[in-house]
Amino acid sequence: MAQDIQPTSEAYHPQDVVFINTHLIQRAMEGLQKSREKFQALLEQAELGELSVQYDLALRYLEGDGVEADPVQAVHWLSQAAELGDLRALETLARCYQFGTGVELDEVRAAELYRQCAEQDYVSAVCDLGLCYENGTGVDPDPARAAGLYLQAAEQDYAPAMCNLAVCYLNGIGVEADPVQAAAWLERAAAQDFPRAVSILGCCYEGGTGVERDPERAVQLYRRAAQQDYAPAMCNLGYCYLTGIGTESSPEQAVHWLRRAAEQDFPRAQLLLGRCCQNGNGLPRDDEAGARWFQAAAGLGYPPAMCDLGLCYETGEGMPQDPALAAEWYTRAARQGYAPAQCNLAVCYLNGIGVETDPGQAVEWLEKAAGQGLPRAMGLLSRCLRAGIGVQRDEREALTWLQKAAGLGDGDAMHVLGQWYRDGAGALPKDREKALDWLRRAAEAGCTGAAEDLRALEADADAPQARKKGLLGRLFGS
């Protein structure tokens, strides 16, 4: 039998030869040498007490520019410059304390340094201090104080503060919610091409929040911010291409933008890209790749990705099947309040998937998810209430949750509600017309069982007419 002969070393092809550009290498070496020489000159000037260079020297130590990165030395020079009144150095020093860069993390000290800077009306520090009050970083949370500081900086045309103030108006943080005011501040910040503001303004146009809904305008704004490599905007643009919001659907373009955002460790993009991989949407189906993206986003603490990763472990799609790990990931996401994970975890407790069967625990998680408006959880909770599984039997409460789920368009709930009207079950009287209506809605939502029940009920309705016609035919010879 003939065999392919493989060479023992790499084949030589003339096109594989790489000619080294010694001129470019020389230029790079010269640039590195100049950077080192400039650093040395800065160091000598800084040691002589020249304020103008101490801040620049600190930045070089922070960034490793011309010298090996040394955050401790950076803090030393920032402290020297701050003591001499350099507000840039004072603000950067505050950030070092806030994040523990070159110094022991101390949020209280950071907030105090921001305050010292803000008291001298250094606009970026005013905004930083506002963020401390919004998040309770080194100070007691004070949303109203945060909004006031954002306003102070925003009135000086500082785009990040305008954007933060807009978010306060969108969410009622320290001010009364006012989407129109929010959109106005976002427009001002976007006029400076501040990417976060441009992206959030796109969200406003997509949803009609504070402005007239305009999905095409939203896509334009997402693209504008995405072109600045702003990950949330790249993700939003990818989602628009995925769903055809404001633009023609293009799974390939969706994958392009989602991948760019995912590579910046933006978890929502990683989740959506993982789903594209598992659905073969815009790229060949690859369950393993999808699961890896879910893992990446779950590792960043993103609850929807934790839930999807749990589903991979439950079903064995892209991961070895492991019910215990599935339940663990559902639990992590459920504890962060993610309703679909709470519902999935409840199903695990109902069926003993990766955990001990515990109907009481299942009902507790279903109540949490149903309370957040998740139709599937409402339908399952209704079944538990009607059957007395994990909770005292209560048909009227079961009916309440079932009607809520059906009203939200859940196919299974509409199907069950149709059955109850058909049979006069669940504290409902028999009502054929309502049964037909709900079964028809469920069938239109894609519920196969509902379509079968609908056909059967319609056939039962036709049967008496057929029998009557047959009798009349015999009597009158028709």
Coordinates of C-alpha atoms in Angstrom, one line a residue:
M1 CA 0.0 0.0 0.0
A2 CA 1.4 3.4 -1.0
Q3 CA 2.0 5.8 1.8
D4 CA 2.4 9.6 1.9
I5 CA 6.0 10.5 2.5
Q6 CA 6.4 13.3 5.0
P7 CA 9.7 15.4 5.0
T8 CA 11.6 15.2 8.3
S9 CA 12.2 19.0 8.2
E10 CA 10.2 22.0 7.0
A11 CA 10.1 22.3 3.2
Y12 CA 11.9 25.3 1.7
H13 CA 9.9 27.8 -0.3
P14 CA 11.5 31.0 -1.7
Q15 CA 8.4 32.9 -0.6
D16 CA 9.0 31.9 3.0
V17 CA 12.2 33.9 3.2
V18 CA 11.9 37.0 5.5
F19 CA 14.3 39.8 4.7
I20 CA 15.1 41.7 7.9
N21 CA 14.9 45.4 7.6
T22 CA 17.9 46.5 9.6
H23 CA 17.0 50.1 9.1
L24 CA 13.8 49.7 11.0
I25 CA 15.5 47.8 13.8
Q26 CA 18.1 50.5 14.1
R27 CA 15.3 53.1 14.3
A28 CA 13.6 51.2 17.0
M29 CA 16.8 50.8 19.0
E30 CA 17.5 54.5 18.6
G31 CA 14.0 55.3 19.8
L32 CA 14.5 53.1 22.9
Q33 CA 17.8 54.8 23.6
K34 CA 16.3 58.2 23.3
S35 CA 13.5 57.2 25.7
R36 CA 16.0 56.1 28.2
E37 CA 18.1 59.2 27.8
K38 CA 15.0 61.4 28.2
F39 CA 14.0 59.5 31.3
Q40 CA 17.5 60.0 32.8
A41 CA 17.3 63.7 32.1
L42 CA 13.9 63.9 33.8
L43 CA 15.2 62.0 36.8
E44 CA 18.1 64.4 37.2
Q45 CA 15.8 67.5 36.9
A46 CA 13.2 65.9 39.3
E47 CA 16.0 65.2 41.9
L48 CA 16.9 68.9 41.7
G49 CA 13.3 69.7 42.7
E50 CA 11.9 70.9 39.4
L51 CA 8.1 70.6 39.8
S52 CA 7.4 70.6 36.1
V53 CA 9.1 67.2 35.5
Q54 CA 8.2 65.3 38.7
Y55 CA 4.7 64.4 37.4
D56 CA 6.1 63.3 34.0
L57 CA 8.7 61.2 35.7
A58 CA 6.0 59.5 37.9
L59 CA 4.0 58.6 34.8
R60 CA 7.1 57.0 33.2
Y61 CA 7.5 54.9 36.3
L62 CA 3.8 53.9 36.1
E63 CA 3.9 53.1 32.4
G64 CA 7.4 51.6 32.1
D65 CA 8.4 54.3 29.6
G66 CA 12.2 54.4 29.3
V67 CA 12.6 52.6 32.6
E68 CA 11.3 49.4 34.2
A69 CA 7.8 50.0 35.6
D70 CA 8.0 50.8 39.3
P71 CA 4.7 51.9 40.9
V72 CA 6.4 52.5 44.3
Q73 CA 8.8 55.0 42.7
A74 CA 5.8 56.5 40.8
V75 CA 4.0 57.1 44.1
H76 CA 7.2 58.7 45.6
W77 CA 7.4 61.3 42.8
L78 CA 3.6 61.8 42.7
S79 CA 3.8 62.6 46.4
Q80 CA 6.7 65.0 45.8
A81 CA 4.9 66.8 43.1
A82 CA 1.6 66.9 45.0
E83 CA 3.2 68.5 48.0
L84 CA 4.4 71.2 45.7
G85 CA 0.9 71.9 44.4
D86 CA 0.7 69.9 41.2
L87 CA -3.0 69.0 41.0
R88 CA -2.4 66.4 38.3
A89 CA -0.1 64.6 40.6
L90 CA -2.5 64.9 43.6
E91 CA -5.4 63.3 41.5
T92 CA -3.2 60.5 40.2
L93 CA -1.9 59.8 43.7
A94 CA -5.5 59.5 44.8
R95 CA -6.1 56.9 42.1
C96 CA -3.0 55.0 43.3
Y97 CA -4.5 54.8 46.8
Q98 CA -7.9 53.9 45.4
F99 CA -6.6 50.9 43.5
G100 CA -3.5 50.0 45.6
T101 CA -1.0 50.9 42.9
G102 CA 2.5 51.3 44.4
V103 CA 0.9 51.8 47.9
E104 CA -1.4 49.9 50.2
L105 CA -5.0 50.3 49.1
D106 CA -6.7 53.0 51.1
E107 CA -10.0 54.2 49.8
V108 CA -10.5 56.7 52.6
R109 CA -7.2 58.3 51.8
A110 CA -8.1 58.3 48.1
A111 CA -11.4 60.1 48.7
E112 CA -9.6 62.7 50.9
L113 CA -7.1 63.4 48.2
Y114 CA -9.8 63.8 45.6
R115 CA -11.5 66.2 48.0
Q116 CA -8.4 68.3 48.3
C117 CA -8.1 68.4 44.6
A118 CA -11.8 69.2 44.1
E119 CA -11.7 72.0 46.6
Q120 CA -9.3 73.7 44.2
D121 CA -11.9 73.2 41.4
Y122 CA -9.8 70.7 39.5
V123 CA -12.6 69.5 37.3
S124 CA -11.7 65.8 36.8
A125 CA -11.2 65.4 40.5
V126 CA -14.6 66.9 41.2
C127 CA -16.0 64.1 39.0
D128 CA -13.9 61.5 40.7
L129 CA -15.2 62.6 44.1
G130 CA -18.7 62.4 42.8
L131 CA -18.0 58.8 41.8
C132 CA -16.8 58.1 45.3
Y133 CA -20.0 59.4 46.8
E134 CA -22.1 57.4 44.3
N135 CA -20.4 54.1 45.0
G136 CA -19.5 54.7 48.7
T137 CA -15.7 54.5 47.9
G138 CA -13.9 55.8 51.0
V139 CA -17.0 57.8 52.1
D140 CA -20.6 57.0 53.0
P141 CA -22.8 56.7 49.9
D142 CA -24.5 60.0 49.1
P143 CA -26.2 59.9 45.7
A144 CA -27.5 63.5 46.0
R145 CA -23.9 64.7 46.7
A146 CA -22.6 62.6 43.8
A147 CA -25.1 64.2 41.4
G148 CA -24.3 67.7 42.7
L149 CA -20.6 67.1 42.0
Y150 CA -21.3 65.7 38.6
L151 CA -23.3 68.8 37.8
Q152 CA -20.5 71.1 39.1
A153 CA -18.0 69.4 36.7
A154 CA -20.6 69.1 33.9
E155 CA -21.2 72.8 33.9
Q156 CA -17.5 73.2 33.1
D157 CA -18.0 71.1 29.9
Y158 CA -16.2 68.0 31.4
A159 CA -17.6 65.2 29.2
P160 CA -17.2 62.3 31.8
A161 CA -19.2 64.3 34.3
M162 CA -21.9 65.1 31.8
C163 CA -22.2 61.4 31.1
N164 CA -22.3 60.5 34.7
L165 CA -24.9 63.1 35.4
A166 CA -27.0 61.8 32.5
V167 CA -26.8 58.3 34.0
C168 CA -28.1 59.7 37.3
Y169 CA -31.1 61.3 35.5
L170 CA -31.7 58.0 33.6
N171 CA -31.8 55.9 36.8
G172 CA -32.9 58.4 39.4
I173 CA -29.6 58.4 41.3
G174 CA -29.6 61.4 43.6
V175 CA -32.0 63.3 41.4
E176 CA -35.5 62.6 40.2
A177 CA -35.5 60.5 37.1
D178 CA -35.7 62.6 33.9
P179 CA -34.9 60.9 30.6
V180 CA -35.2 64.1 28.7
Q181 CA -32.5 65.8 30.8
A182 CA -30.4 62.7 30.6
A183 CA -30.6 62.8 26.8
A184 CA -29.7 66.5 26.7
W185 CA -26.5 65.9 28.8
L186 CA -25.6 62.9 26.7
E187 CA -25.9 65.0 23.5
R188 CA -23.5 67.6 25.0
A189 CA -21.0 64.9 26.0
A190 CA -21.4 63.1 22.7
A191 CA -20.6 66.4 20.9
Q192 CA -17.1 66.0 22.4
D193 CA -17.0 62.4 21.0
F194 CA -16.8 60.9 24.5
P195 CA -17.4 57.2 23.6
R196 CA -19.4 56.2 26.7
A197 CA -21.8 59.1 26.2
V198 CA -22.1 58.3 22.5
S199 CA -22.9 54.7 23.2
I200 CA -25.5 55.4 26.0
L201 CA -27.1 58.0 23.7
G202 CA -27.4 55.2 21.2
C203 CA -29.3 53.1 23.8
C204 CA -31.6 56.0 24.3
Y205 CA -32.4 56.2 20.6
E206 CA -32.8 52.4 20.4
G207 CA -35.3 52.3 23.2
G208 CA -36.9 55.8 22.8
T209 CA -35.7 56.9 26.2
G210 CA -35.8 60.7 26.5
V211 CA -35.8 61.0 22.7
E212 CA -38.0 59.8 19.9
R213 CA -37.2 56.2 19.1
D214 CA -34.8 55.9 16.1
P215 CA -33.0 52.6 15.7
E216 CA -31.1 53.7 12.7
R217 CA -29.7 56.7 14.6
A218 CA -28.8 54.3 17.4
V219 CA -26.8 52.1 15.1
Q220 CA -25.0 55.2 13.8
L221 CA -24.0 56.2 17.4
Y222 CA -23.0 52.7 18.3
R223 CA -20.7 52.5 15.2
R224 CA -19.2 55.9 16.1
A225 CA -18.3 54.8 19.6
A226 CA -17.3 51.3 18.4
Q227 CA -14.8 52.9 16.0
Q228 CA -13.1 54.3 19.1
D229 CA -12.7 50.7 20.4
Y230 CA -15.3 51.2 23.1
A231 CA -16.3 47.7 24.0
P232 CA -19.9 48.3 25.1
A233 CA -20.7 50.1 21.8
M234 CA -19.0 47.3 19.8
C235 CA -21.2 44.8 21.7
N236 CA -24.4 46.9 21.1
L237 CA -23.5 47.2 17.4
G238 CA -23.0 43.5 17.1
Y239 CA -26.3 42.8 18.7
C240 CA -28.0 45.2 16.2
Y241 CA -26.5 43.2 13.4
L242 CA -27.5 40.0 15.1
T243 CA -31.2 41.0 15.5
G244 CA -31.6 43.5 12.6
I245 CA -32.3 46.4 14.9
G246 CA -31.7 49.6 12.9
T247 CA -29.8 47.9 10.2
E248 CA -30.0 44.9 7.9
S249 CA -29.3 41.7 9.7
S250 CA -25.8 40.4 9.2
P251 CA -24.6 37.5 11.4
E252 CA -21.1 37.9 10.0
Q253 CA -20.9 41.6 10.9
A254 CA -22.4 40.7 14.3
V255 CA -19.6 38.2 15.0
H256 CA -17.0 40.7 13.9
W257 CA -18.0 43.3 16.4
L258 CA -18.8 40.9 19.2
R259 CA -15.4 39.3 18.8
R260 CA -13.7 42.6 19.0
A261 CA -15.6 43.5 22.2
A262 CA -15.1 40.0 23.6
E263 CA -11.3 40.2 23.2
Q264 CA -11.4 43.2 25.5
D265 CA -13.0 41.0 28.1
F266 CA -16.5 42.6 27.8
P267 CA -18.6 39.8 29.3
R268 CA -21.9 40.5 27.5
A269 CA -20.1 40.3 24.1
Q270 CA -18.4 37.0 25.2
L271 CA -21.9 35.6 26.1
L272 CA -23.4 36.6 22.8
L273 CA -20.4 35.4 20.8
G274 CA -20.7 32.1 22.7
R275 CA -24.3 31.8 21.7
C276 CA -23.4 32.5 18.1
C277 CA -20.8 29.7 18.3
Q278 CA -23.3 27.2 19.7
N279 CA -26.1 28.2 17.2
G280 CA -23.8 28.4 14.2
N281 CA -24.9 32.0 13.7
G282 CA -22.4 34.0 11.6
L283 CA -19.7 31.3 11.9
P284 CA -19.6 27.5 11.9
R285 CA -21.2 25.8 14.8
D286 CA -18.7 25.0 17.6
D287 CA -20.2 24.0 20.9
E288 CA -16.8 23.8 22.6
A289 CA -15.8 27.4 21.5
G290 CA -19.2 28.6 22.7
A291 CA -18.7 27.0 26.1
R292 CA -15.2 28.6 26.4
W293 CA -16.7 32.1 25.8
F294 CA -19.3 31.3 28.5
Q295 CA -16.5 30.3 30.8
A296 CA -14.6 33.5 30.1
A297 CA -17.6 35.7 30.9
A298 CA -18.6 33.6 33.9
G299 CA -15.1 34.0 35.2
L300 CA -15.7 37.8 35.1
G301 CA -18.8 37.3 37.3
Y302 CA -21.4 37.8 34.6
P303 CA -24.6 36.0 35.8
P304 CA -26.2 35.3 32.4
A305 CA -23.0 33.6 31.3
M306 CA -22.9 31.6 34.5
C307 CA -26.4 30.4 33.7
D308 CA -25.5 29.5 30.1
L309 CA -22.4 27.7 31.4
G310 CA -24.5 25.7 33.8
L311 CA -26.8 24.7 30.9
C312 CA -23.7 23.4 29.0
Y313 CA -22.8 21.2 32.0
E314 CA -26.4 20.1 32.4
T315 CA -26.8 19.1 28.7
G316 CA -23.2 18.2 27.9
E317 CA -23.1 20.7 25.0
G318 CA -19.5 21.9 24.7
M319 CA -18.6 20.6 28.2
P320 CA -18.5 17.1 29.7
Q321 CA -22.0 16.5 31.2
D322 CA -21.8 17.3 35.0
P323 CA -25.1 17.9 36.8
A324 CA -23.4 18.9 40.0
L325 CA -21.4 21.6 38.2
A326 CA -24.5 22.7 36.4
A327 CA -26.3 23.2 39.7
E328 CA -23.3 25.0 41.1
W329 CA -23.2 27.6 38.3
Y330 CA -27.0 28.1 38.4
T331 CA -26.6 28.7 42.2
R332 CA -23.8 31.3 41.7
A333 CA -26.0 33.2 39.2
A334 CA -29.2 32.7 41.2
R335 CA -27.6 34.3 44.3
Q336 CA -26.8 37.4 42.2
G337 CA -30.5 37.7 41.4
Y338 CA -30.5 36.4 37.8
A339 CA -34.1 35.1 37.3
P340 CA -33.4 32.5 34.5
A341 CA -30.7 30.8 36.7
Q342 CA -33.1 30.9 39.7
C343 CA -35.7 29.1 37.6
N344 CA -33.1 26.5 36.3
L345 CA -31.9 25.9 39.9
A346 CA -35.5 25.3 41.0
V347 CA -35.9 22.7 38.2
C348 CA -32.7 21.0 39.6
Y349 CA -34.3 20.9 43.0
L350 CA -37.6 19.6 41.7
N351 CA -35.9 16.8 39.7
G352 CA -32.7 16.1 41.7
I353 CA -30.4 17.3 39.0
G354 CA -27.0 17.7 40.6
V355 CA -28.6 18.3 44.0
E356 CA -30.7 16.4 46.5
T357 CA -34.4 16.7 45.5
D358 CA -35.9 19.5 47.6
P359 CA -39.4 20.8 46.5
G360 CA -39.4 23.5 49.3
Q361 CA -36.1 25.0 48.0
A362 CA -37.5 24.7 44.4
V363 CA -40.5 26.8 45.4
E364 CA -38.4 29.4 47.1
W365 CA -36.3 29.9 44.0
L366 CA -39.4 29.9 41.7
E367 CA -41.0 32.6 43.9
K368 CA -37.8 34.8 43.5
A369 CA -37.8 34.3 39.7
A370 CA -41.5 34.8 39.3
G371 CA -41.4 37.9 41.4
Q372 CA -39.0 39.3 38.8
G373 CA -41.6 38.7 36.1
L374 CA -40.1 35.5 34.5
P375 CA -43.0 33.8 32.8
R376 CA -41.5 30.3 32.9
A377 CA -41.0 30.5 36.7
M378 CA -44.6 31.8 37.0
G379 CA -45.9 28.7 35.1
L380 CA -43.8 26.3 37.2
L381 CA -44.9 27.9 40.4
S382 CA -48.5 27.6 39.4
R383 CA -48.0 23.9 38.9
C384 CA -46.4 23.5 42.3
L385 CA -49.3 25.4 43.9
R386 CA -52.0 23.4 42.2
A387 CA -50.3 20.1 43.0
G388 CA -49.1 21.1 46.5
I389 CA -45.4 20.4 45.6
G390 CA -43.1 22.1 48.1
V391 CA -45.9 24.4 49.2
Q392 CA -49.5 24.1 50.5
R393 CA -52.0 23.4 47.7
D394 CA -53.8 26.6 46.6
E395 CA -55.7 26.5 43.3
R396 CA -56.6 30.2 43.3
E397 CA -53.0 31.3 43.8
A398 CA -52.0 28.8 41.1
L399 CA -54.5 30.4 38.8
T400 CA -53.2 33.9 39.5
W401 CA -49.6 32.9 38.6
L402 CA -50.8 30.9 35.5
Q403 CA -52.8 33.9 34.2
K404 CA -49.8 36.2 34.7
A405 CA -47.5 33.9 32.8
A406 CA -50.1 33.4 30.0
G407 CA -50.6 37.2 29.8
L408 CA -46.8 37.6 29.2
G409 CA -47.0 35.2 26.3
D410 CA -45.6 32.1 27.8
G411 CA -46.6 29.2 25.4
D412 CA -46.8 26.5 28.1
A413 CA -48.8 28.7 30.4
M414 CA -51.3 29.6 27.6
H415 CA -51.6 25.9 26.8
V416 CA -52.4 25.0 30.4
L417 CA -54.8 27.9 30.8
G418 CA -56.6 26.7 27.7
Q419 CA -56.8 23.2 29.1
W420 CA -58.2 24.5 32.4
Y421 CA -60.9 26.4 30.5
R422 CA -61.7 23.4 28.4
D423 CA -62.0 21.1 31.5
G424 CA -63.3 23.5 34.0
A425 CA -60.2 22.9 36.2
G426 CA -58.1 25.1 38.5
A427 CA -61.0 27.1 40.0
L428 CA -62.2 28.0 36.5
P429 CA -65.6 27.3 34.9
K430 CA -65.8 25.4 31.6
D431 CA -65.6 27.9 28.8
R432 CA -65.1 26.5 25.3
E433 CA -64.5 29.9 23.6
K434 CA -61.9 30.9 26.1
A435 CA -60.3 27.5 25.8
L436 CA -60.1 27.8 22.0
D437 CA -58.7 31.3 22.3
W438 CA -55.9 30.3 24.7
L439 CA -55.1 27.1 22.9
R440 CA -54.9 29.1 19.6
R441 CA -52.5 31.6 21.1
A442 CA -50.3 28.8 22.6
A443 CA -50.2 27.1 19.2
E444 CA -49.2 30.3 17.5
A445 CA -46.4 30.7 20.0
G446 CA -45.1 27.3 18.8
C447 CA -46.5 25.0 21.5
T448 CA -46.9 21.6 19.8
G449 CA -49.2 20.1 22.5
A450 CA -51.5 23.1 22.3
A451 CA -51.8 22.7 18.5
E452 CA -52.9 19.1 19.0
D453 CA -55.4 20.1 21.8
L454 CA -56.8 22.8 19.6
R455 CA -57.4 20.5 16.7
A456 CA -59.1 18.0 19.0
L457 CA -61.4 20.7 20.6
E458 CA -62.3 22.0 17.1
A459 CA -63.0 18.5 15.9
D460 CA -65.3 17.9 18.9
A461 CA -67.2 21.1 18.0
D462 CA -67.6 19.9 14.4
A463 CA -68.8 16.4 15.3
P464 CA -72.4 17.4 16.4
Q465 CA -72.8 19.4 13.2
A466 CA -71.7 16.4 11.2
R467 CA -74.1 14.1 13.0
K468 CA -77.0 16.5 12.6
K469 CA -76.3 16.8 8.9
G470 CA -76.2 13.0 8.5
L471 CA -79.6 12.7 10.3
L472 CA -81.2 15.4 8.1
G473 CA -79.9 13.7 5.1
R474 CA -81.5 10.4 6.0
L475 CA -84.8 12.2 6.8
F476 CA -85.0 14.3 3.6
G477 CA -82.9 12.2 1.3
S478 CA -80.2 14.8 0.8

